[in-house]
Coordinates of C-alpha atoms in Angstrom, one line a residue:
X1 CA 85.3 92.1 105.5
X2 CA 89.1 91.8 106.5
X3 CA 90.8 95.0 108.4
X4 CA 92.8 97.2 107.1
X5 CA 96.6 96.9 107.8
X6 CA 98.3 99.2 110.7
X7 CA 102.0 98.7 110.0
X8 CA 104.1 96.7 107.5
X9 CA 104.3 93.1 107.0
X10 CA 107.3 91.7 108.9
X11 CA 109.3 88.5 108.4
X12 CA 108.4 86.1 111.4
X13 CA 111.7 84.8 113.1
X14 CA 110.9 81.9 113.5
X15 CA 111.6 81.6 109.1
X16 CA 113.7 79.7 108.0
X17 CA 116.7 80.6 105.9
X18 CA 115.3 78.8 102.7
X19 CA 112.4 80.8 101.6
X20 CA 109.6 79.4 103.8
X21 CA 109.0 82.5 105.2
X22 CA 105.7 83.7 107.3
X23 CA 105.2 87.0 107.4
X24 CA 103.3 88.8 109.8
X25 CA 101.1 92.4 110.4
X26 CA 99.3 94.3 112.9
X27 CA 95.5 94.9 111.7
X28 CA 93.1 98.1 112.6
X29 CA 91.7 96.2 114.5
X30 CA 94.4 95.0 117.2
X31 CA 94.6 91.8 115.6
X32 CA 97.0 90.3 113.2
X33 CA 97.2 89.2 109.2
X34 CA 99.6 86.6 108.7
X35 CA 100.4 85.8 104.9
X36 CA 103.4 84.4 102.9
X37 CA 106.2 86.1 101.8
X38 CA 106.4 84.1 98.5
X39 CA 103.1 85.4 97.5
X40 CA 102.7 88.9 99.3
X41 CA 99.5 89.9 96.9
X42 CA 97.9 86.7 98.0
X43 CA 95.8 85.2 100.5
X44 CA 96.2 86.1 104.2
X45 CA 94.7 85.0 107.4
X46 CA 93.2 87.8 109.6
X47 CA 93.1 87.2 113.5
X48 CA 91.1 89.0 115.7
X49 CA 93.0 90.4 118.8
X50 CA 91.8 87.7 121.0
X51 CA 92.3 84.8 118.7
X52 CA 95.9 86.0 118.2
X53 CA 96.7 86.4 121.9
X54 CA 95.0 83.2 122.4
X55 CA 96.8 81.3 119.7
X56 CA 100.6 83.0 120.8
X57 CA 99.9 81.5 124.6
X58 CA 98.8 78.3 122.8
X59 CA 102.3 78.2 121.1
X60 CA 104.2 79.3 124.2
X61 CA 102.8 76.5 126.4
X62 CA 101.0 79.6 127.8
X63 CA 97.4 77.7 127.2
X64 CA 95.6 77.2 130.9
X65 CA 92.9 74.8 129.0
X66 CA 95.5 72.4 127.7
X67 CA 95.7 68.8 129.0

């Protein structure tokens, strides 16, 4: 069962300029739904609050397991 969403659905800045846009939402949960903003009625992906920190540091470099 996903969450329910906490605040709006934000553009990511890290879009681009030509309609490839990611948009982003904090979940009941603490966690994120990510979805696209091309198709806001359709799928998402729901990240628990740990997966989401987890996957941010990943991005940043942040990640202490990486090689």
């Amino acid at each position: 069962m996903k969450s329910e969403i906490a605040t709006p659905f934000r553009k990511s800045s890290h879009s681009g300029q030509n309609g490839n846009c990611v948009e982003v939402a904090r979940t009941s949960t603490d966690g994120r739904a990510v979805r696209d903003s091309k198709r806001p009625k359709g799928p998402r992906i729901d990240f628990g609050g740990a997966a989401w920190d987890a996957f941010v540091q990943n991005l940043k470099g942040e990640d202490s397991t990486s090689c």
